[in-house]
């Protein structure tokens, strides 16, 4: 049986989410913006989903804006807040490109992180000021899994940049941590359905009451005019079902998957010489195992692992023919040769002990083969 260990890239849909979706692909096909019974039925489904998603995020239903992806939610947060207020934008150096590139598009700057991947609060403070209107610090990182101290970030932002809206990208955090609690200090919170057993192409942004953002997508005025476009009713219903299932199962998933992750990381550290674990495990989400191997190229490793039935990912990308270390690892000060030999194994609620056993057999063998040892 192959082992799917790329849950940070996407997850299999939860049966509850598939089931919730199906009626809206068949008989309940209405456009919620209409006024007849078929439309009202779809509208009711959207509003029921909004309540579930709001509860899962510690928000009120009218604060939830459904979007077409996590990327879109992040863009609405950063660009929408910046369009409304002008001023300067600051984000952490380890943000997903959805936030990083949106920040860079409006001339924003990045706040450094330490070797553990945690944003450096002193250096963030030095970048803040009364003219900063948007600050974006993710709740958990997609590559190395580091959870950021968002309450401390929020306190700093309130003090140094009282006009600013604080956005947090909770896309990777939601499966593993209580976002309602940990993101309570943020004005804007983004999630993405496919990272926790929902469908691809649907996300949500919490826009807390009193926070002003302008739309990025203009049109028919859906979602309080913040995200025009006919609702993805099936996707939104499934997103809500996945939110509920995630919240209900989270504590058990964290305990079980966290133990599997620990066995995997400890096993790799013990079995493969010259292996370094990236970041501080005690500050990571339970599903993340990120390591680097000396003298190995990630791309070659991924090919061998794929051949052995393991879906994994690397912390590097091939840009115009040359390998480049990820901006996250560079920001953490991981040396280039180590960054280019990194491996992310991301576990999820469907990961089994057998998946971990397979990885613990295949990864050391693949590394040894690449090292010619
Ligand atoms: N933010 C983070 C932290 C992510 O990991 C991802 C997906 O990889 C996104 C945003 C983008 O979400 P989506 O794939 O729904 O556009």
mmCIF file of C-alpha atoms and ligand atoms in Angstrom:
data_model
loop_
_atom_site.group_PDB
_atom_site.id
_atom_site.type_symbol
_atom_site.label_atom_id
_atom_site.label_comp_id
_atom_site.label_asym_id
_atom_site.label_seq_id
_atom_site.Cartn_x
_atom_site.Cartn_y
_atom_site.Cartn_z
ATOM 1 C CA UNK A 1 0.000 0.000 0.000
ATOM 2 C CA UNK A 2 1.421 3.411 -0.897
ATOM 3 C CA UNK A 3 1.854 5.931 1.903
ATOM 4 C CA UNK A 4 0.411 9.382 1.373
ATOM 5 C CA UNK A 5 2.577 11.702 3.453
ATOM 6 C CA UNK A 6 1.828 14.996 1.754
ATOM 7 C CA UNK A 7 -1.152 16.187 3.770
ATOM 8 C CA UNK A 8 0.189 19.731 3.904
ATOM 9 C CA UNK A 9 -0.246 19.853 0.118
ATOM 10 C CA UNK A 10 -3.765 18.505 0.205
ATOM 11 C CA UNK A 11 -5.863 15.962 2.073
ATOM 12 C CA UNK A 12 -8.323 13.290 0.989
ATOM 13 C CA UNK A 13 -11.900 14.448 1.437
ATOM 14 C CA UNK A 14 -13.662 13.343 4.586
ATOM 15 C CA UNK A 15 -16.716 11.148 3.938
ATOM 16 C CA UNK A 16 -18.877 13.683 5.819
ATOM 17 C CA UNK A 17 -17.746 16.403 3.417
ATOM 18 C CA UNK A 18 -18.437 14.293 0.317
ATOM 19 C CA UNK A 19 -21.876 13.450 1.635
ATOM 20 C CA UNK A 20 -22.634 17.088 2.452
ATOM 21 C CA UNK A 21 -21.640 18.112 -1.060
ATOM 22 C CA UNK A 22 -23.629 15.684 -3.168
ATOM 23 C CA UNK A 23 -27.178 17.117 -2.894
ATOM 24 C CA UNK A 24 -25.919 20.466 -4.155
ATOM 25 C CA UNK A 25 -24.432 18.844 -7.242
ATOM 26 C CA UNK A 26 -27.767 17.242 -8.059
ATOM 27 C CA UNK A 27 -31.253 18.202 -6.889
ATOM 28 C CA UNK A 28 -30.388 21.204 -4.671
ATOM 29 C CA UNK A 29 -28.730 23.130 -7.488
ATOM 30 C CA UNK A 30 -30.121 26.622 -6.860
ATOM 31 C CA UNK A 31 -28.263 29.894 -7.072
ATOM 32 C CA UNK A 32 -28.509 31.394 -3.576
ATOM 33 C CA UNK A 33 -28.738 34.914 -4.979
ATOM 34 C CA UNK A 34 -32.198 34.256 -6.468
ATOM 35 C CA UNK A 35 -35.557 34.721 -4.787
ATOM 36 C CA UNK A 36 -37.571 31.549 -5.565
ATOM 37 C CA UNK A 37 -37.797 28.395 -3.515
ATOM 38 C CA UNK A 38 -34.886 26.628 -5.255
ATOM 39 C CA UNK A 39 -32.678 29.649 -4.643
ATOM 40 C CA UNK A 40 -33.850 29.995 -1.053
ATOM 41 C CA UNK A 41 -32.952 26.376 -0.422
ATOM 42 C CA UNK A 42 -29.370 27.031 -1.558
ATOM 43 C CA UNK A 43 -29.243 30.257 0.439
ATOM 44 C CA UNK A 44 -30.342 28.361 3.550
ATOM 45 C CA UNK A 45 -27.517 25.877 3.034
ATOM 46 C CA UNK A 46 -24.990 28.699 2.765
ATOM 47 C CA UNK A 47 -26.223 30.345 5.948
ATOM 48 C CA UNK A 48 -26.195 27.029 7.839
ATOM 49 C CA UNK A 49 -22.635 26.447 6.650
ATOM 50 C CA UNK A 50 -21.691 29.963 7.719
ATOM 51 C CA UNK A 51 -22.829 29.221 11.270
ATOM 52 C CA UNK A 52 -20.758 26.055 11.463
ATOM 53 C CA UNK A 53 -17.641 27.691 10.030
ATOM 54 C CA UNK A 54 -18.045 30.716 12.318
ATOM 55 C CA UNK A 55 -18.303 28.474 15.382
ATOM 56 C CA UNK A 56 -15.187 26.553 14.325
ATOM 57 C CA UNK A 57 -13.225 29.777 13.965
ATOM 58 C CA UNK A 58 -14.514 31.611 17.024
ATOM 59 C CA UNK A 59 -16.293 34.174 14.876
ATOM 60 C CA UNK A 60 -19.860 35.336 14.421
ATOM 61 C CA UNK A 61 -21.659 34.131 11.299
ATOM 62 C CA UNK A 62 -21.809 37.571 9.679
ATOM 63 C CA UNK A 63 -18.031 37.815 9.996
ATOM 64 C CA UNK A 64 -17.406 34.818 7.695
ATOM 65 C CA UNK A 65 -16.729 35.510 4.011
ATOM 66 C CA UNK A 66 -16.630 32.456 1.735
ATOM 67 C CA UNK A 67 -13.912 32.592 -0.913
ATOM 68 C CA UNK A 68 -12.705 30.477 -3.818
ATOM 69 C CA UNK A 69 -9.547 29.260 -2.027
ATOM 70 C CA UNK A 70 -7.127 29.919 0.797
ATOM 71 C CA UNK A 71 -5.083 31.976 -1.651
ATOM 72 C CA UNK A 72 -8.086 34.160 -2.361
ATOM 73 C CA UNK A 73 -8.825 34.589 1.349
ATOM 74 C CA UNK A 74 -5.219 35.704 1.943
ATOM 75 C CA UNK A 75 -5.349 38.124 -0.987
ATOM 76 C CA UNK A 76 -8.646 39.568 0.211
ATOM 77 C CA UNK A 77 -7.111 40.070 3.642
ATOM 78 C CA UNK A 78 -3.848 41.700 2.599
ATOM 79 C CA UNK A 79 -4.899 43.579 -0.525
ATOM 80 C CA UNK A 80 -8.412 44.306 0.718
ATOM 81 C CA UNK A 81 -7.165 45.802 3.972
ATOM 82 C CA UNK A 82 -4.425 47.731 2.210
ATOM 83 C CA UNK A 83 -6.809 49.143 -0.416
ATOM 84 C CA UNK A 84 -9.088 50.321 2.383
ATOM 85 C CA UNK A 85 -6.444 52.011 4.502
ATOM 86 C CA UNK A 86 -3.345 52.703 2.408
ATOM 87 C CA UNK A 87 -0.209 52.770 4.555
ATOM 88 C CA UNK A 88 2.414 50.072 4.946
ATOM 89 C CA UNK A 89 2.116 46.289 5.043
ATOM 90 C CA UNK A 90 4.363 43.989 7.071
ATOM 91 C CA UNK A 91 4.297 40.194 6.943
ATOM 92 C CA UNK A 92 6.532 37.497 8.378
ATOM 93 C CA UNK A 93 9.336 36.214 6.167
ATOM 94 C CA UNK A 94 7.927 32.670 6.231
ATOM 95 C CA UNK A 95 4.435 33.369 4.894
ATOM 96 C CA UNK A 96 2.931 31.272 2.129
ATOM 97 C CA UNK A 97 3.296 32.944 -1.272
ATOM 98 C CA UNK A 98 -0.391 33.905 -1.147
ATOM 99 C CA UNK A 99 0.462 36.400 1.605
ATOM 100 C CA UNK A 100 4.099 37.050 0.700
ATOM 101 C CA UNK A 101 3.473 37.944 -2.933
ATOM 102 C CA UNK A 102 0.372 39.989 -2.081
ATOM 103 C CA UNK A 103 2.465 41.914 0.464
ATOM 104 C CA UNK A 104 5.253 42.438 -2.040
ATOM 105 C CA UNK A 105 2.736 43.571 -4.676
ATOM 106 C CA UNK A 106 1.891 46.593 -2.518
ATOM 107 C CA UNK A 107 5.492 47.324 -1.560
ATOM 108 C CA UNK A 108 5.325 45.662 1.867
ATOM 109 C CA UNK A 109 8.248 44.307 3.854
ATOM 110 C CA UNK A 110 8.967 41.060 5.726
ATOM 111 C CA UNK A 111 9.778 40.540 9.381
ATOM 112 C CA UNK A 112 12.609 38.059 10.088
ATOM 113 C CA UNK A 113 12.244 34.788 11.965
ATOM 114 C CA UNK A 114 14.706 32.973 14.207
ATOM 115 C CA UNK A 115 16.341 29.630 13.513
ATOM 116 C CA UNK A 116 13.264 27.945 14.988
ATOM 117 C CA UNK A 117 11.005 29.622 12.413
ATOM 118 C CA UNK A 118 9.292 31.792 15.018
ATOM 119 C CA UNK A 119 8.864 35.451 14.127
ATOM 120 C CA UNK A 120 11.380 37.660 15.928
ATOM 121 C CA UNK A 121 9.200 39.991 17.986
ATOM 122 C CA UNK A 122 11.897 42.621 18.494
ATOM 123 C CA UNK A 123 12.634 42.833 14.805
ATOM 124 C CA UNK A 124 8.913 42.870 14.025
ATOM 125 C CA UNK A 125 8.502 45.732 16.485
ATOM 126 C CA UNK A 126 11.225 47.661 14.666
ATOM 127 C CA UNK A 127 9.200 47.439 11.432
ATOM 128 C CA UNK A 128 5.917 48.551 12.979
ATOM 129 C CA UNK A 129 4.720 52.106 13.463
ATOM 130 C CA UNK A 130 1.585 54.249 13.201
ATOM 131 C CA UNK A 131 1.623 54.131 9.378
ATOM 132 C CA UNK A 132 1.441 50.318 9.243
ATOM 133 C CA UNK A 133 -2.107 49.294 8.320
ATOM 134 C CA UNK A 134 -1.774 45.552 7.710
ATOM 135 C CA UNK A 135 0.304 42.974 9.566
ATOM 136 C CA UNK A 136 0.181 39.344 8.472
ATOM 137 C CA UNK A 137 1.661 36.523 10.529
ATOM 138 C CA UNK A 138 0.581 32.968 9.780
ATOM 139 C CA UNK A 139 -0.637 30.734 12.590
ATOM 140 C CA UNK A 140 1.292 27.659 11.401
ATOM 141 C CA UNK A 141 3.809 27.315 8.614
ATOM 142 C CA UNK A 142 3.160 25.053 5.631
ATOM 143 C CA UNK A 143 6.734 23.794 5.255
ATOM 144 C CA UNK A 144 8.150 23.379 8.723
ATOM 145 C CA UNK A 145 4.952 23.507 10.784
ATOM 146 C CA UNK A 146 6.008 26.200 13.259
ATOM 147 C CA UNK A 147 3.159 27.710 15.274
ATOM 148 C CA UNK A 148 3.554 31.451 15.726
ATOM 149 C CA UNK A 149 2.926 33.255 19.049
ATOM 150 C CA UNK A 150 -0.038 35.141 17.665
ATOM 151 C CA UNK A 151 -1.253 36.590 20.971
ATOM 152 C CA UNK A 152 2.146 38.258 21.479
ATOM 153 C CA UNK A 153 2.130 39.481 17.886
ATOM 154 C CA UNK A 154 -1.360 40.919 18.400
ATOM 155 C CA UNK A 155 -0.326 42.737 21.573
ATOM 156 C CA UNK A 156 2.662 44.241 19.780
ATOM 157 C CA UNK A 157 0.591 45.334 16.795
ATOM 158 C CA UNK A 158 -2.075 46.977 19.003
ATOM 159 C CA UNK A 159 0.632 48.901 20.808
ATOM 160 C CA UNK A 160 2.844 49.962 17.909
ATOM 161 C CA UNK A 161 0.406 50.121 14.999
ATOM 162 C CA UNK A 162 -3.015 50.854 16.491
ATOM 163 C CA UNK A 163 -4.607 51.402 13.061
ATOM 164 C CA UNK A 164 -3.398 48.102 11.668
ATOM 165 C CA UNK A 165 -5.491 45.040 10.948
ATOM 166 C CA UNK A 166 -3.794 41.789 11.960
ATOM 167 C CA UNK A 167 -4.277 38.964 9.463
ATOM 168 C CA UNK A 168 -3.417 35.356 10.202
ATOM 169 C CA UNK A 169 -3.232 32.618 7.602
ATOM 170 C CA UNK A 170 -4.626 29.658 9.559
ATOM 171 C CA UNK A 171 -4.724 27.363 6.516
ATOM 172 C CA UNK A 172 -2.218 24.840 7.922
ATOM 173 C CA UNK A 173 -3.055 25.437 11.562
ATOM 174 C CA UNK A 174 -6.757 24.626 11.408
ATOM 175 C CA UNK A 175 -6.450 20.813 11.318
ATOM 176 C CA UNK A 176 -4.290 20.826 14.437
ATOM 177 C CA UNK A 177 -4.879 23.749 16.761
ATOM 178 C CA UNK A 178 -7.836 25.555 18.242
ATOM 179 C CA UNK A 179 -7.930 28.472 15.823
ATOM 180 C CA UNK A 180 -10.848 30.026 17.699
ATOM 181 C CA UNK A 181 -8.592 30.459 20.701
ATOM 182 C CA UNK A 182 -5.168 31.019 19.143
ATOM 183 C CA UNK A 183 -6.371 33.498 16.508
ATOM 184 C CA UNK A 184 -8.684 35.388 18.848
ATOM 185 C CA UNK A 185 -6.458 38.462 18.617
ATOM 186 C CA UNK A 186 -6.519 38.604 14.811
ATOM 187 C CA UNK A 187 -8.913 40.772 12.790
ATOM 188 C CA UNK A 188 -8.698 38.560 9.705
ATOM 189 C CA UNK A 189 -8.335 34.750 9.646
ATOM 190 C CA UNK A 190 -8.006 32.593 6.503
ATOM 191 C CA UNK A 191 -8.683 28.875 6.051
ATOM 192 C CA UNK A 192 -8.766 26.540 3.035
ATOM 193 C CA UNK A 193 -11.117 23.551 2.670
ATOM 194 C CA UNK A 194 -8.767 21.042 1.072
ATOM 195 C CA UNK A 195 -6.238 21.144 3.906
ATOM 196 C CA UNK A 196 -8.623 19.469 6.351
ATOM 197 C CA UNK A 197 -10.755 17.042 4.399
ATOM 198 C CA UNK A 198 -12.889 19.512 2.482
ATOM 199 C CA UNK A 199 -12.863 20.118 -1.253
ATOM 200 C CA UNK A 200 -10.363 22.167 -3.232
ATOM 201 C CA UNK A 201 -11.432 25.573 -4.480
ATOM 202 C CA UNK A 202 -13.197 26.820 -1.380
ATOM 203 C CA UNK A 203 -11.957 28.826 1.580
ATOM 204 C CA UNK A 204 -13.112 31.378 4.068
ATOM 205 C CA UNK A 205 -11.913 34.606 5.577
ATOM 206 C CA UNK A 206 -13.093 35.884 8.934
ATOM 207 C CA UNK A 207 -13.436 39.657 8.762
ATOM 208 C CA UNK A 208 -14.174 40.702 12.319
ATOM 209 C CA UNK A 209 -16.799 43.345 12.887
ATOM 210 C CA UNK A 210 -15.186 46.761 12.729
ATOM 211 C CA UNK A 211 -12.395 45.634 10.369
ATOM 212 C CA UNK A 212 -12.652 47.321 6.977
ATOM 213 C CA UNK A 213 -11.527 45.538 3.839
ATOM 214 C CA UNK A 214 -12.352 46.358 0.221
ATOM 215 C CA UNK A 215 -13.174 43.649 -2.302
ATOM 216 C CA UNK A 216 -10.546 42.265 -4.632
ATOM 217 C CA UNK A 217 -13.148 40.619 -6.885
ATOM 218 C CA UNK A 218 -15.956 42.877 -8.100
ATOM 219 C CA UNK A 219 -19.289 41.814 -9.502
ATOM 220 C CA UNK A 220 -22.713 40.866 -8.223
ATOM 221 C CA UNK A 221 -22.045 41.847 -4.618
ATOM 222 C CA UNK A 222 -22.250 38.400 -2.980
ATOM 223 C CA UNK A 223 -20.758 37.916 0.492
ATOM 224 C CA UNK A 224 -21.569 41.431 1.671
ATOM 225 C CA UNK A 225 -19.925 42.715 -1.509
ATOM 226 C CA UNK A 226 -16.582 41.368 -0.283
ATOM 227 C CA UNK A 227 -16.386 38.429 -2.676
ATOM 228 C CA UNK A 228 -18.543 38.629 -5.753
ATOM 229 C CA UNK A 229 -19.261 35.532 -7.793
ATOM 230 C CA UNK A 230 -21.965 32.882 -7.598
ATOM 231 C CA UNK A 231 -21.461 30.831 -4.460
ATOM 232 C CA UNK A 232 -19.858 27.411 -4.696
ATOM 233 C CA UNK A 233 -22.777 25.988 -2.736
ATOM 234 C CA UNK A 234 -21.611 22.360 -2.807
ATOM 235 C CA UNK A 235 -18.095 23.367 -1.820
ATOM 236 C CA UNK A 236 -19.288 25.597 0.998
ATOM 237 C CA UNK A 237 -21.576 22.887 2.405
ATOM 238 C CA UNK A 238 -18.678 20.433 2.280
ATOM 239 C CA UNK A 239 -16.290 22.951 3.829
ATOM 240 C CA UNK A 240 -18.648 23.311 6.777
ATOM 241 C CA UNK A 241 -18.929 19.538 7.196
ATOM 242 C CA UNK A 242 -15.131 19.280 7.151
ATOM 243 C CA UNK A 243 -14.847 22.090 9.713
ATOM 244 C CA UNK A 244 -17.234 20.260 12.032
ATOM 245 C CA UNK A 245 -15.514 16.891 11.618
ATOM 246 C CA UNK A 246 -12.108 18.499 12.156
ATOM 247 C CA UNK A 247 -13.145 20.298 15.320
ATOM 248 C CA UNK A 248 -14.847 17.164 16.671
ATOM 249 C CA UNK A 249 -11.856 14.924 15.980
ATOM 250 C CA UNK A 250 -9.013 17.349 16.570
ATOM 251 C CA UNK A 251 -7.922 16.374 20.069
ATOM 252 C CA UNK A 252 -7.814 12.669 19.170
ATOM 253 C CA UNK A 253 -6.065 13.363 15.844
ATOM 254 C CA UNK A 254 -3.415 15.507 17.515
ATOM 255 C CA UNK A 255 -2.679 12.783 20.073
ATOM 256 C CA UNK A 256 -2.591 9.875 17.611
ATOM 257 C CA UNK A 257 -0.917 11.622 14.678
ATOM 258 C CA UNK A 258 1.491 13.498 16.953
ATOM 259 C CA UNK A 259 2.715 10.157 18.313
ATOM 260 C CA UNK A 260 3.143 8.802 14.767
ATOM 261 C CA UNK A 261 5.028 11.947 13.746
ATOM 262 C CA UNK A 262 7.330 11.616 16.748
ATOM 263 C CA UNK A 263 8.045 7.975 15.892
ATOM 264 C CA UNK A 264 8.754 8.963 12.297
ATOM 265 C CA UNK A 265 11.032 11.909 13.127
ATOM 266 C CA UNK A 266 12.886 10.045 15.883
ATOM 267 C CA UNK A 267 13.230 7.002 13.655
ATOM 268 C CA UNK A 268 14.745 9.006 10.802
ATOM 269 C CA UNK A 269 17.125 10.830 13.134
ATOM 270 C CA UNK A 270 18.285 7.475 14.530
ATOM 271 C CA UNK A 271 18.481 5.588 11.232
ATOM 272 C CA UNK A 272 20.012 8.132 8.867
ATOM 273 C CA UNK A 273 23.422 9.641 9.682
ATOM 274 C CA UNK A 274 23.771 13.402 9.194
ATOM 275 C CA UNK A 275 20.061 14.131 9.569
ATOM 276 C CA UNK A 276 18.868 17.377 11.095
ATOM 277 C CA UNK A 277 15.318 18.066 12.175
ATOM 278 C CA UNK A 278 14.189 21.500 11.031
ATOM 279 C CA UNK A 279 12.878 23.853 13.706
ATOM 280 C CA UNK A 280 11.711 23.115 17.218
ATOM 281 C CA UNK A 281 9.348 20.133 17.358
ATOM 282 C CA UNK A 282 7.642 21.359 20.507
ATOM 283 C CA UNK A 283 6.451 24.432 18.580
ATOM 284 C CA UNK A 284 5.097 22.577 15.552
ATOM 285 C CA UNK A 285 1.725 21.291 14.446
ATOM 286 C CA UNK A 286 1.333 17.559 15.086
ATOM 287 C CA UNK A 287 1.345 16.504 11.420
ATOM 288 C CA UNK A 288 4.659 18.027 10.392
ATOM 289 C CA UNK A 289 7.928 16.111 10.079
ATOM 290 C CA UNK A 290 10.626 18.151 8.373
ATOM 291 C CA UNK A 291 14.224 16.991 8.165
ATOM 292 C CA UNK A 292 17.294 17.585 6.037
ATOM 293 C CA UNK A 293 19.922 15.090 4.967
ATOM 294 C CA UNK A 294 23.514 16.062 4.267
ATOM 295 C CA UNK A 295 24.817 15.174 0.799
ATOM 296 C CA UNK A 296 21.402 14.449 -0.717
ATOM 297 C CA UNK A 297 19.293 16.349 -3.249
ATOM 298 C CA UNK A 298 15.632 16.464 -2.352
ATOM 299 C CA UNK A 299 14.399 16.120 -5.913
ATOM 300 C CA UNK A 300 16.272 12.844 -6.416
ATOM 301 C CA UNK A 301 15.063 11.638 -3.033
ATOM 302 C CA UNK A 302 11.442 12.391 -3.910
ATOM 303 C CA UNK A 303 11.754 10.377 -7.127
ATOM 304 C CA UNK A 304 13.079 7.350 -5.237
ATOM 305 C CA UNK A 305 10.403 7.703 -2.569
ATOM 306 C CA UNK A 306 7.701 8.002 -5.204
ATOM 307 C CA UNK A 307 8.996 4.767 -6.688
ATOM 308 C CA UNK A 308 8.751 3.187 -3.249
ATOM 309 C CA UNK A 309 5.123 4.297 -2.946
ATOM 310 C CA UNK A 310 5.641 7.335 -0.747
ATOM 311 C CA UNK A 311 4.136 10.715 -1.561
ATOM 312 C CA UNK A 312 6.293 13.379 0.064
ATOM 313 C CA UNK A 313 7.483 16.882 -0.611
ATOM 314 C CA UNK A 314 10.697 18.917 -0.490
ATOM 315 C CA UNK A 315 11.638 22.280 0.866
ATOM 316 C CA UNK A 316 13.071 23.390 -2.409
ATOM 317 C CA UNK A 317 11.836 24.210 -5.862
ATOM 318 C CA UNK A 318 13.314 23.977 -9.310
ATOM 319 C CA UNK A 319 13.407 27.509 -10.711
ATOM 320 C CA UNK A 320 14.679 27.890 -14.285
ATOM 321 C CA UNK A 321 16.605 24.663 -14.178
ATOM 322 C CA UNK A 322 18.462 25.356 -10.909
ATOM 323 C CA UNK A 323 17.500 24.155 -7.471
ATOM 324 C CA UNK A 324 16.586 26.945 -5.113
ATOM 325 C CA UNK A 325 16.112 26.635 -1.382
ATOM 326 C CA UNK A 326 12.671 27.652 -0.145
ATOM 327 C CA UNK A 327 12.263 31.171 1.217
ATOM 328 C CA UNK A 328 11.132 29.648 4.515
ATOM 329 C CA UNK A 329 14.349 27.685 5.055
ATOM 330 C CA UNK A 330 16.445 30.629 3.886
ATOM 331 C CA UNK A 331 14.643 32.900 6.374
ATOM 332 C CA UNK A 332 15.378 30.391 9.149
ATOM 333 C CA UNK A 333 19.055 30.520 8.262
ATOM 334 C CA UNK A 334 19.228 26.890 7.122
ATOM 335 C CA UNK A 335 22.424 26.586 5.044
ATOM 336 C CA UNK A 336 21.754 26.190 1.305
ATOM 337 C CA UNK A 337 23.248 22.681 1.037
ATOM 338 C CA UNK A 338 21.028 21.428 3.864
ATOM 339 C CA UNK A 339 17.957 23.225 2.538
ATOM 340 C CA UNK A 340 18.447 21.517 -0.832
ATOM 341 C CA UNK A 341 18.456 18.150 0.937
ATOM 342 C CA UNK A 342 15.267 18.652 2.896
ATOM 343 C CA UNK A 343 12.212 16.462 3.103
ATOM 344 C CA UNK A 344 8.719 17.256 4.374
ATOM 345 C CA UNK A 345 6.591 14.318 5.408
ATOM 346 C CA UNK A 346 3.190 15.673 6.403
ATOM 347 C CA UNK A 347 0.773 13.399 8.218
ATOM 348 C CA UNK A 348 -2.984 13.712 8.506
ATOM 349 C CA UNK A 349 -5.980 12.106 10.159
ATOM 350 C CA UNK A 350 -5.905 9.249 7.627
ATOM 351 C CA UNK A 351 -2.210 8.455 8.193
ATOM 352 C CA UNK A 352 -1.628 4.984 9.620
ATOM 353 C CA UNK A 353 1.153 3.257 11.537
ATOM 354 C CA UNK A 354 1.811 1.259 8.359
ATOM 355 C CA UNK A 355 2.472 4.499 6.439
ATOM 356 C CA UNK A 356 5.076 5.458 9.012
ATOM 357 C CA UNK A 357 6.611 1.961 8.918
ATOM 358 C CA UNK A 358 6.935 2.213 5.141
ATOM 359 C CA UNK A 359 8.599 5.635 5.381
ATOM 360 C CA UNK A 360 10.953 4.392 8.090
ATOM 361 C CA UNK A 361 12.069 1.604 5.776
ATOM 362 C CA UNK A 362 12.114 3.513 2.475
ATOM 363 C CA UNK A 363 13.655 6.859 3.443
ATOM 364 C CA UNK A 364 16.880 5.484 4.983
ATOM 365 C CA UNK A 365 17.277 3.114 2.019
ATOM 366 C CA UNK A 366 16.755 5.920 -0.503
ATOM 367 C CA UNK A 367 19.174 8.263 1.270
ATOM 368 C CA UNK A 368 21.803 5.497 1.458
ATOM 369 C CA UNK A 369 21.379 4.804 -2.243
ATOM 370 C CA UNK A 370 21.783 8.487 -3.146
ATOM 371 C CA UNK A 371 24.863 8.719 -0.969
ATOM 372 C CA UNK A 372 26.252 5.646 -2.671
ATOM 373 C CA UNK A 373 26.733 3.996 0.721
HETATM 374 N N1 LIG B 1 -1.700 29.392 2.995
HETATM 375 C C1 LIG B 1 -1.022 28.313 3.367
HETATM 376 C C2 LIG B 1 -0.247 28.339 4.662
HETATM 377 C C3 LIG B 1 -1.036 27.157 2.579
HETATM 378 O O1 LIG B 1 -0.347 26.077 2.957
HETATM 379 C C4 LIG B 1 -1.782 27.168 1.379
HETATM 380 C C5 LIG B 1 -1.781 25.983 0.482
HETATM 381 O O2 LIG B 1 -0.752 25.406 0.235
HETATM 382 C C6 LIG B 1 -2.500 28.317 1.038
HETATM 383 C C7 LIG B 1 -2.424 29.412 1.868
HETATM 384 C C8 LIG B 1 -3.300 28.408 -0.204
HETATM 385 O O3 LIG B 1 -4.519 27.714 -0.099
HETATM 386 P P1 LIG B 1 -5.254 27.216 -1.419
HETATM 387 O O4 LIG B 1 -4.532 26.008 -1.905
HETATM 388 O O5 LIG B 1 -6.659 26.939 -0.995
HETATM 389 O O6 LIG B 1 -5.214 28.352 -2.408
#
